[in-house]
Amino acid sequence: MTGRLVVGITGASGAIYADRFVRRAANHYNRIHLIVTDQAVEVFSTELCRDVSKANLSVQSLFGQNVQNVELVQQNQFFTPPASGSYACDGMVIVPCSMGTLGRIANGISNDLMTRAADVALKESRKLILVPRESPLNLIMVRNMAAVIEAGATLIPAMPAWYHRPSNLDELADTVVARIFQHLDLPREFAPEWMV
Ligand SMILES: Cc1cc2nc3c(=O)[nH]c(=O)nc-3n(C[C@H](O)[C@H](O)[C@H](O)COP(=O)(O)O)c2cc1C
C-alpha cells in the first residue's frame, strides 16, 4: 500500500456518493489526487446546492470545507503524478462515472487526465473502480461496461441497497460508498455488513 489514491468525479448524477466517499477516504490515504470534470462541477453545484463553479473550484468550494490530504488536479493537466505509471499508487476510483467517461476509458481515448489516469491504472494492473450511473442502458453502454471489466476494472454501479432499511439519504448513499471501501480493502464500519 502506498497511501496514495487517484479519485475522479464526473458529471453523472450522484454527487452525494463522491462527497461522502472523498471525505471518508481522506482519513485513510496520505495523498488523494482529485480530478473533477467541468460537468461534474455543474452537477455537484446542482445536486448538493454548493457554491462551486469552474471559476472558484477548490477542495473547499466542492466539499464546503477543506478536506485533509486531498489535492485538486486540473482535468487537462498531464504534468502531474497520476499521468504516469512510474508514480506508485493504490489505484483509482471514479465516482460517479458518466457513460461518456466510461466509454472513453473502454476505448482507450485518454484525452484528459481522468481517462489517462484510468488508462494507467489498467496498464499497471492497479485497482480501477468505476461507479457508473445511468438508466436505462443502451447496448453501447453495456458493451463499454463489459470492455472495462474485461480490461480489469471493477464496476460498482450506483445502485443503493435497501435491506439495511436506511433512514435517510446519507445512509442510503453509504450503501454504495461502503462497497467502494470494501473493494479498496478499507474498513466499512459506517455501513455494516449484512447479518454481522
Ligand atoms: C443534471 C445532469 C445529470 C446527469 N446525469 C448523468 C448520469 O446519471 N449518467 C451519465 O452518464 N450522464 C449524466 N449526465 C450527462 C453527463 O454530464 C454528460 O454526458 C457529460 O458530457 C459527462 O462528461 P464527463 O464525463 O466529462 O463528466 C448528466 C447531466 C446533467 C446536466
PDB file of C-alpha atoms in Angstrom, residues 17 132 156-161 175-176:
ATOM      1  CA  TYR A  17     -21.545   9.462  -3.459  1.00  0.00           C
ATOM      2  CA  PRO A 132     -21.448   4.271 -13.196  1.00  0.00           C
ATOM      3  CA  ILE A 156     -19.780  -0.827  -8.613  1.00  0.00           C
ATOM      4  CA  PRO A 157     -22.970   0.621 -10.061  1.00  0.00           C
ATOM      5  CA  ALA A 158     -24.562   3.458  -8.121  1.00  0.00           C
ATOM      6  CA  MET A 159     -27.412   1.160  -7.090  1.00  0.00           C
ATOM      7  CA  PRO A 160     -28.040   1.721  -3.388  1.00  0.00           C
ATOM      8  CA  ALA A 161     -29.327  -1.194  -1.322  1.00  0.00           C
ATOM      9  CA  THR A 175     -24.568   1.572   0.978  1.00  0.00           C
ATOM     10  CA  VAL A 176     -22.742   2.377  -2.290  1.00  0.00           C
TER      11      VAL A 176
END
